[in-house]
Amino acid sequence: MEDTKQRILEKSLELFSTKGYDAVSVGEIAKAVGIKAPSLYNHFPSKQAIFDAIVESTAAHYKKDTGRIDIHVQNVKQDCPTFSHIPEQALADKVRQIFLYSLHDKQVSQFRRMMTLEQFRSPELAALFSERYVDRMISYHAGIFRSLIAGGEIRDEDPDTLAWMYVSPVITLLSVCDRQPEREAESLEKLDAHVKLFFRTFNIERGEKGNHPMNQYEGWCEIMASSKEYLHFILEQLSDLDDISYRSMMGEYILYYRGKIVGGIYDDRLLVK
């Protein structure tokens, strides 16, 4: 029973991804599975029920597989440590890994192609397409960037704008490969170049200069380092404030309040911006 139900989902997704939902009949699905049309209704009450089951099944499949490579789109807090202090090449490799998975996993790839077709069928499916392939990805990456900004790892820019800048080329390259599979190698090169350029542009630990607020403290970093004891003393005095954090830099400490630089500890002295 379960094997037949799974084959119905697999064959339906295959047909929907090539012909579109409206162009596929229940009889055609039953024929592809190798059963009679009336028998299909023993497993699903309607074609819409099959479609809904495909959406649910693919979401579970994606969550399970991406969880193995520390990508949890449903829980951005779980992934923040993964991207904290990540080297440039490691980030490029991780993005390539999830890109290739999305491109070549049969169920994920067919589902994306089905949704690309079905987004024009109804406002509800258009909204589902935007939620899964745009809004959710923007929200996830904005959350990652917000955490990295708070930790002083990347430049203090608007997280949502950073997410759009980061995600949009990835979505574009994925759609290029869906339409023209022969351009995969070219797209992977462009993906790698995009990720590395983004990293070099916004990563503070690369030593970037410019108008970032952290640069005004650059001249304060003398030979003598501040002690952890003094840092903890200052943090204790500020404990009534929410969202106080710090970042170590060359033996000194940058202080943040709600992700914004408010001062620093240098030579065991508290300097306020």
Tab-separated table of C-alpha atoms in Angstrom:
chain	number	residue	atom	x	y	z
A	1	MET	CA	0.000	0.000	0.000
A	2	GLU	CA	2.694	2.487	1.007
A	3	ASP	CA	4.851	1.523	-1.982
A	4	THR	CA	1.958	2.268	-4.345
A	5	LYS	CA	1.266	5.576	-2.609
A	6	GLN	CA	4.922	6.582	-2.945
A	7	ARG	CA	4.968	5.602	-6.634
A	8	ILE	CA	1.891	7.749	-7.209
A	9	LEU	CA	3.708	10.737	-5.714
A	10	GLU	CA	6.877	10.070	-7.701
A	11	LYS	CA	5.120	9.619	-11.050
A	12	SER	CA	2.799	12.569	-10.430
A	13	LEU	CA	5.745	14.841	-9.670
A	14	GLU	CA	7.525	13.638	-12.781
A	15	LEU	CA	4.462	14.384	-14.934
A	16	PHE	CA	3.632	17.709	-13.253
A	17	SER	CA	7.238	18.915	-13.672
A	18	THR	CA	7.209	18.289	-17.432
A	19	LYS	CA	3.602	18.979	-18.458
A	20	GLY	CA	2.158	21.121	-15.691
A	21	TYR	CA	-0.572	20.279	-13.201
A	22	ASP	CA	-3.593	21.081	-15.377
A	23	ALA	CA	-2.297	19.093	-18.368
A	24	VAL	CA	-2.035	15.830	-16.388
A	25	SER	CA	-5.119	13.704	-15.726
A	26	VAL	CA	-5.703	11.206	-12.951
A	27	GLY	CA	-5.902	8.511	-15.612
A	28	GLU	CA	-2.478	9.464	-16.926
A	29	ILE	CA	-1.005	9.255	-13.420
A	30	ALA	CA	-2.606	5.843	-12.851
A	31	LYS	CA	-1.236	4.561	-16.178
A	32	ALA	CA	2.292	5.756	-15.299
A	33	VAL	CA	2.059	3.964	-11.937
A	34	GLY	CA	0.653	0.807	-13.502
A	35	ILE	CA	-2.754	0.786	-11.811
A	36	LYS	CA	-6.304	1.552	-12.893
A	37	ALA	CA	-7.651	5.060	-12.317
A	38	PRO	CA	-10.323	3.993	-9.775
A	39	SER	CA	-7.607	2.271	-7.716
A	40	LEU	CA	-5.738	5.556	-7.374
A	41	TYR	CA	-8.612	6.957	-5.327
A	42	ASN	CA	-7.907	4.310	-2.696
A	43	HIS	CA	-4.761	6.276	-1.927
A	44	PHE	CA	-5.700	9.900	-2.666
A	45	PRO	CA	-9.174	11.451	-2.859
A	46	SER	CA	-8.227	13.878	-5.651
A	47	LYS	CA	-5.447	15.206	-7.867
A	48	GLN	CA	-5.201	18.234	-5.591
A	49	ALA	CA	-4.560	15.896	-2.656
A	50	ILE	CA	-1.682	14.363	-4.614
A	51	PHE	CA	-0.257	17.828	-5.242
A	52	ASP	CA	-0.546	18.755	-1.559
A	53	ALA	CA	1.184	15.512	-0.558
A	54	ILE	CA	4.031	16.258	-2.983
A	55	VAL	CA	4.548	19.674	-1.372
A	56	GLU	CA	4.667	18.132	2.109
A	57	SER	CA	6.881	15.216	1.062
A	58	THR	CA	9.414	17.418	-0.725
A	59	ALA	CA	9.667	19.803	2.224
A	60	ALA	CA	10.456	16.880	4.547
A	61	HIS	CA	12.946	15.434	2.048
A	62	TYR	CA	14.763	18.770	1.697
A	63	LYS	CA	14.857	19.367	5.451
A	64	LYS	CA	16.315	15.918	6.103
A	65	ASP	CA	19.029	16.125	3.425
A	66	THR	CA	20.147	19.706	4.060
A	67	GLY	CA	20.253	19.069	7.794
A	68	ARG	CA	23.138	16.680	7.145
A	69	ILE	CA	25.251	19.574	5.822
A	70	ASP	CA	24.321	22.028	8.591
A	71	ILE	CA	21.722	23.984	6.625
A	72	HIS	CA	18.463	24.430	8.538
A	73	VAL	CA	16.353	27.011	6.725
A	74	GLN	CA	13.624	26.609	9.346
A	75	ASN	CA	15.979	27.479	12.233
A	76	VAL	CA	18.498	30.216	11.484
A	77	LYS	CA	19.836	30.273	15.068
A	78	GLN	CA	20.989	26.682	14.671
A	79	ASP	CA	23.174	27.623	11.704
A	80	CYS	CA	24.735	30.864	12.962
A	81	PRO	CA	27.734	29.045	14.517
A	82	THR	CA	28.365	27.286	11.199
A	83	PHE	CA	28.950	30.586	9.408
A	84	SER	CA	30.748	32.371	12.236
A	85	HIS	CA	34.433	32.900	11.330
A	86	ILE	CA	34.040	30.663	8.274
A	87	PRO	CA	36.996	30.989	5.836
A	88	GLU	CA	36.371	32.245	2.317
A	89	GLN	CA	37.015	28.918	0.577
A	90	ALA	CA	34.954	26.977	3.112
A	91	LEU	CA	31.996	29.280	2.462
A	92	ALA	CA	32.385	28.887	-1.303
A	93	ASP	CA	32.542	25.094	-0.922
A	94	LYS	CA	29.399	25.015	1.248
A	95	VAL	CA	27.417	27.164	-1.198
A	96	ARG	CA	28.557	24.949	-4.071
A	97	GLN	CA	27.491	21.859	-2.111
A	98	ILE	CA	23.938	23.092	-1.516
A	99	PHE	CA	23.743	24.431	-5.093
A	100	LEU	CA	24.673	21.037	-6.586
A	101	TYR	CA	22.268	19.269	-4.246
A	102	SER	CA	19.401	21.558	-5.285
A	103	LEU	CA	20.315	21.122	-8.937
A	104	HIS	CA	20.732	17.348	-9.061
A	105	ASP	CA	18.538	15.844	-6.357
A	106	LYS	CA	15.733	14.342	-8.426
A	107	GLN	CA	12.819	15.175	-6.139
A	108	VAL	CA	14.012	18.692	-5.299
A	109	SER	CA	14.814	19.480	-8.937
A	110	GLN	CA	11.489	18.175	-10.263
A	111	PHE	CA	9.576	20.029	-7.556
A	112	ARG	CA	11.291	23.319	-8.440
A	113	ARG	CA	10.510	22.852	-12.119
A	114	MET	CA	6.891	22.005	-11.305
A	115	MET	CA	6.570	25.144	-9.201
A	116	THR	CA	8.206	27.235	-11.916
A	117	LEU	CA	5.366	26.174	-14.198
A	118	GLU	CA	2.590	26.285	-11.614
A	119	GLN	CA	3.379	29.753	-10.242
A	120	PHE	CA	1.419	31.186	-13.165
A	121	ARG	CA	-1.623	28.961	-12.621
A	122	SER	CA	-3.022	30.659	-9.541
A	123	PRO	CA	-2.259	33.413	-7.023
A	124	GLU	CA	-1.982	30.761	-4.289
A	125	LEU	CA	0.737	28.859	-6.136
A	126	ALA	CA	2.504	32.100	-7.034
A	127	ALA	CA	2.610	32.935	-3.330
A	128	LEU	CA	3.876	29.440	-2.494
A	129	PHE	CA	6.633	29.773	-5.097
A	130	SER	CA	7.725	33.148	-3.712
A	131	GLU	CA	7.622	31.874	-0.131
A	132	ARG	CA	9.738	28.793	-0.832
A	133	TYR	CA	12.274	30.133	-3.310
A	134	VAL	CA	12.570	33.812	-2.399
A	135	ASP	CA	11.078	34.959	0.918
A	136	ARG	CA	12.294	32.007	2.983
A	137	MET	CA	15.835	32.220	1.578
A	138	ILE	CA	16.017	35.983	2.102
A	139	SER	CA	14.753	35.655	5.680
A	140	TYR	CA	17.224	32.851	6.456
A	141	HIS	CA	20.279	34.688	5.125
A	142	ALA	CA	19.211	38.006	6.657
A	143	GLY	CA	19.156	36.199	10.006
A	144	ILE	CA	22.664	34.843	9.410
A	145	PHE	CA	23.951	38.288	8.418
A	146	ARG	CA	22.257	39.911	11.411
A	147	SER	CA	24.135	37.516	13.697
A	148	LEU	CA	27.469	38.121	11.931
A	149	ILE	CA	26.987	41.896	12.145
A	150	ALA	CA	26.255	41.639	15.869
A	151	GLY	CA	29.465	39.654	16.282
A	152	GLY	CA	31.475	42.251	14.374
A	153	GLU	CA	32.400	39.780	11.633
A	154	ILE	CA	30.891	41.587	8.648
A	155	ARG	CA	30.209	45.220	7.828
A	156	ASP	CA	27.252	46.867	9.518
A	157	GLU	CA	24.862	47.084	6.565
A	158	ASP	CA	21.146	46.365	6.314
A	159	PRO	CA	20.805	42.552	6.691
A	160	ASP	CA	17.852	42.278	4.313
A	161	THR	CA	19.680	44.184	1.580
A	162	LEU	CA	22.756	41.995	2.095
A	163	ALA	CA	20.542	38.908	1.788
A	164	TRP	CA	19.083	40.122	-1.522
A	165	MET	CA	22.571	40.842	-2.846
A	166	TYR	CA	23.818	37.418	-1.757
A	167	VAL	CA	20.874	35.205	-2.716
A	168	SER	CA	19.704	36.727	-6.019
A	169	PRO	CA	22.687	35.575	-8.147
A	170	VAL	CA	22.376	32.067	-6.702
A	171	ILE	CA	18.701	31.844	-7.669
A	172	THR	CA	19.518	33.209	-11.122
A	173	LEU	CA	22.310	30.699	-11.736
A	174	LEU	CA	20.100	27.836	-10.577
A	175	SER	CA	17.417	28.856	-13.074
A	176	VAL	CA	20.046	29.089	-15.831
A	177	CYS	CA	21.084	25.497	-15.141
A	178	ASP	CA	17.437	24.345	-15.089
A	179	ARG	CA	16.896	25.836	-18.546
A	180	GLN	CA	20.322	25.029	-20.004
A	181	PRO	CA	22.012	22.092	-18.221
A	182	GLU	CA	25.030	22.411	-20.509
A	183	ARG	CA	25.909	25.686	-18.728
A	184	GLU	CA	26.452	24.040	-15.335
A	185	ALA	CA	30.267	24.331	-15.349
A	186	GLU	CA	30.069	27.999	-16.337
A	187	SER	CA	27.452	28.659	-13.665
A	188	LEU	CA	29.574	27.000	-10.972
A	189	GLU	CA	32.490	29.266	-11.850
A	190	LYS	CA	30.245	32.317	-11.608
A	191	LEU	CA	28.803	31.054	-8.317
A	192	ASP	CA	32.276	30.631	-6.850
A	193	ALA	CA	33.339	34.105	-8.002
A	194	HIS	CA	30.163	35.679	-6.598
A	195	VAL	CA	30.522	34.113	-3.140
A	196	LYS	CA	34.214	35.030	-2.857
A	197	LEU	CA	33.621	38.620	-4.002
A	198	PHE	CA	30.790	39.001	-1.488
A	199	PHE	CA	33.026	37.600	1.255
A	200	ARG	CA	35.919	39.940	0.427
A	201	THR	CA	33.594	42.932	0.193
A	202	PHE	CA	31.791	42.578	3.508
A	203	ASN	CA	34.024	40.499	5.776
A	204	ILE	CA	35.705	42.700	8.398
A	205	GLU	CA	38.280	40.088	9.339
A	206	ARG	CA	39.823	40.514	5.901
A	207	GLY	CA	41.008	43.908	7.180
A	208	GLU	CA	38.830	46.004	4.884
A	209	LYS	CA	39.147	49.757	5.241
A	210	GLY	CA	36.667	52.492	4.553
A	211	ASN	CA	33.912	54.180	6.510
A	212	HIS	CA	32.951	51.280	8.740
A	213	PRO	CA	32.495	52.480	12.356
A	214	MET	CA	35.073	49.990	13.612
A	215	ASN	CA	37.853	51.862	11.799
A	216	GLN	CA	37.679	54.798	14.201
A	217	TYR	CA	39.085	52.503	16.918
A	218	GLU	CA	41.995	51.342	14.786
A	219	GLY	CA	44.523	53.727	16.324
A	220	TRP	CA	43.665	52.632	19.842
A	221	CYS	CA	45.129	49.143	19.484
A	222	GLU	CA	48.474	49.549	21.233
A	223	ILE	CA	50.980	46.940	22.301
A	224	MET	CA	49.438	46.376	25.726
A	225	ALA	CA	46.398	44.080	25.634
A	226	SER	CA	43.364	44.336	27.879
A	227	SER	CA	42.699	41.647	30.465
A	228	LYS	CA	39.730	39.307	30.434
A	229	GLU	CA	39.149	40.224	34.080
A	230	TYR	CA	38.596	43.877	33.188
A	231	LEU	CA	36.316	42.876	30.279
A	232	HIS	CA	34.144	40.770	32.586
A	233	PHE	CA	34.076	43.597	35.129
A	234	ILE	CA	32.727	46.021	32.493
A	235	LEU	CA	30.205	43.481	31.189
A	236	GLU	CA	28.941	42.974	34.720
A	237	GLN	CA	28.392	46.722	35.103
A	238	LEU	CA	26.390	46.710	31.848
A	239	SER	CA	24.411	43.566	32.677
A	240	ASP	CA	21.128	45.489	33.037
A	241	LEU	CA	21.215	46.246	29.309
A	242	ASP	CA	19.899	43.720	26.811
A	243	ASP	CA	21.946	42.594	23.795
A	244	ILE	CA	25.380	43.681	24.987
A	245	SER	CA	28.083	41.741	23.144
A	246	TYR	CA	31.768	42.033	22.392
A	247	ARG	CA	34.401	40.971	19.908
A	248	SER	CA	38.086	40.379	20.558
A	249	MET	CA	40.447	42.245	18.216
A	250	MET	CA	44.244	42.238	18.560
A	251	GLY	CA	44.064	41.720	22.308
A	252	GLU	CA	41.455	44.437	22.840
A	253	TYR	CA	37.637	44.320	22.827
A	254	ILE	CA	34.970	46.045	20.718
A	255	LEU	CA	31.658	46.512	22.562
A	256	TYR	CA	28.272	46.288	20.835
A	257	TYR	CA	24.772	47.241	21.903
A	258	ARG	CA	22.050	45.643	19.773
A	259	GLY	CA	24.579	44.999	17.026
A	260	LYS	CA	25.955	48.574	16.952
A	261	ILE	CA	29.420	49.572	18.110
A	262	VAL	CA	29.192	51.695	21.270
A	263	GLY	CA	32.775	51.620	22.505
A	264	GLY	CA	35.725	49.436	23.351
A	265	ILE	CA	38.155	48.295	26.027
A	266	TYR	CA	41.748	49.267	25.286
A	267	ASP	CA	44.704	48.969	27.656
A	268	ASP	CA	42.201	48.088	30.398
A	269	ARG	CA	40.325	51.340	29.824
A	270	LEU	CA	36.682	51.704	28.787
A	271	LEU	CA	36.307	54.108	25.863
A	272	VAL	CA	32.768	55.050	24.829
A	273	LYS	CA	31.864	56.131	21.331
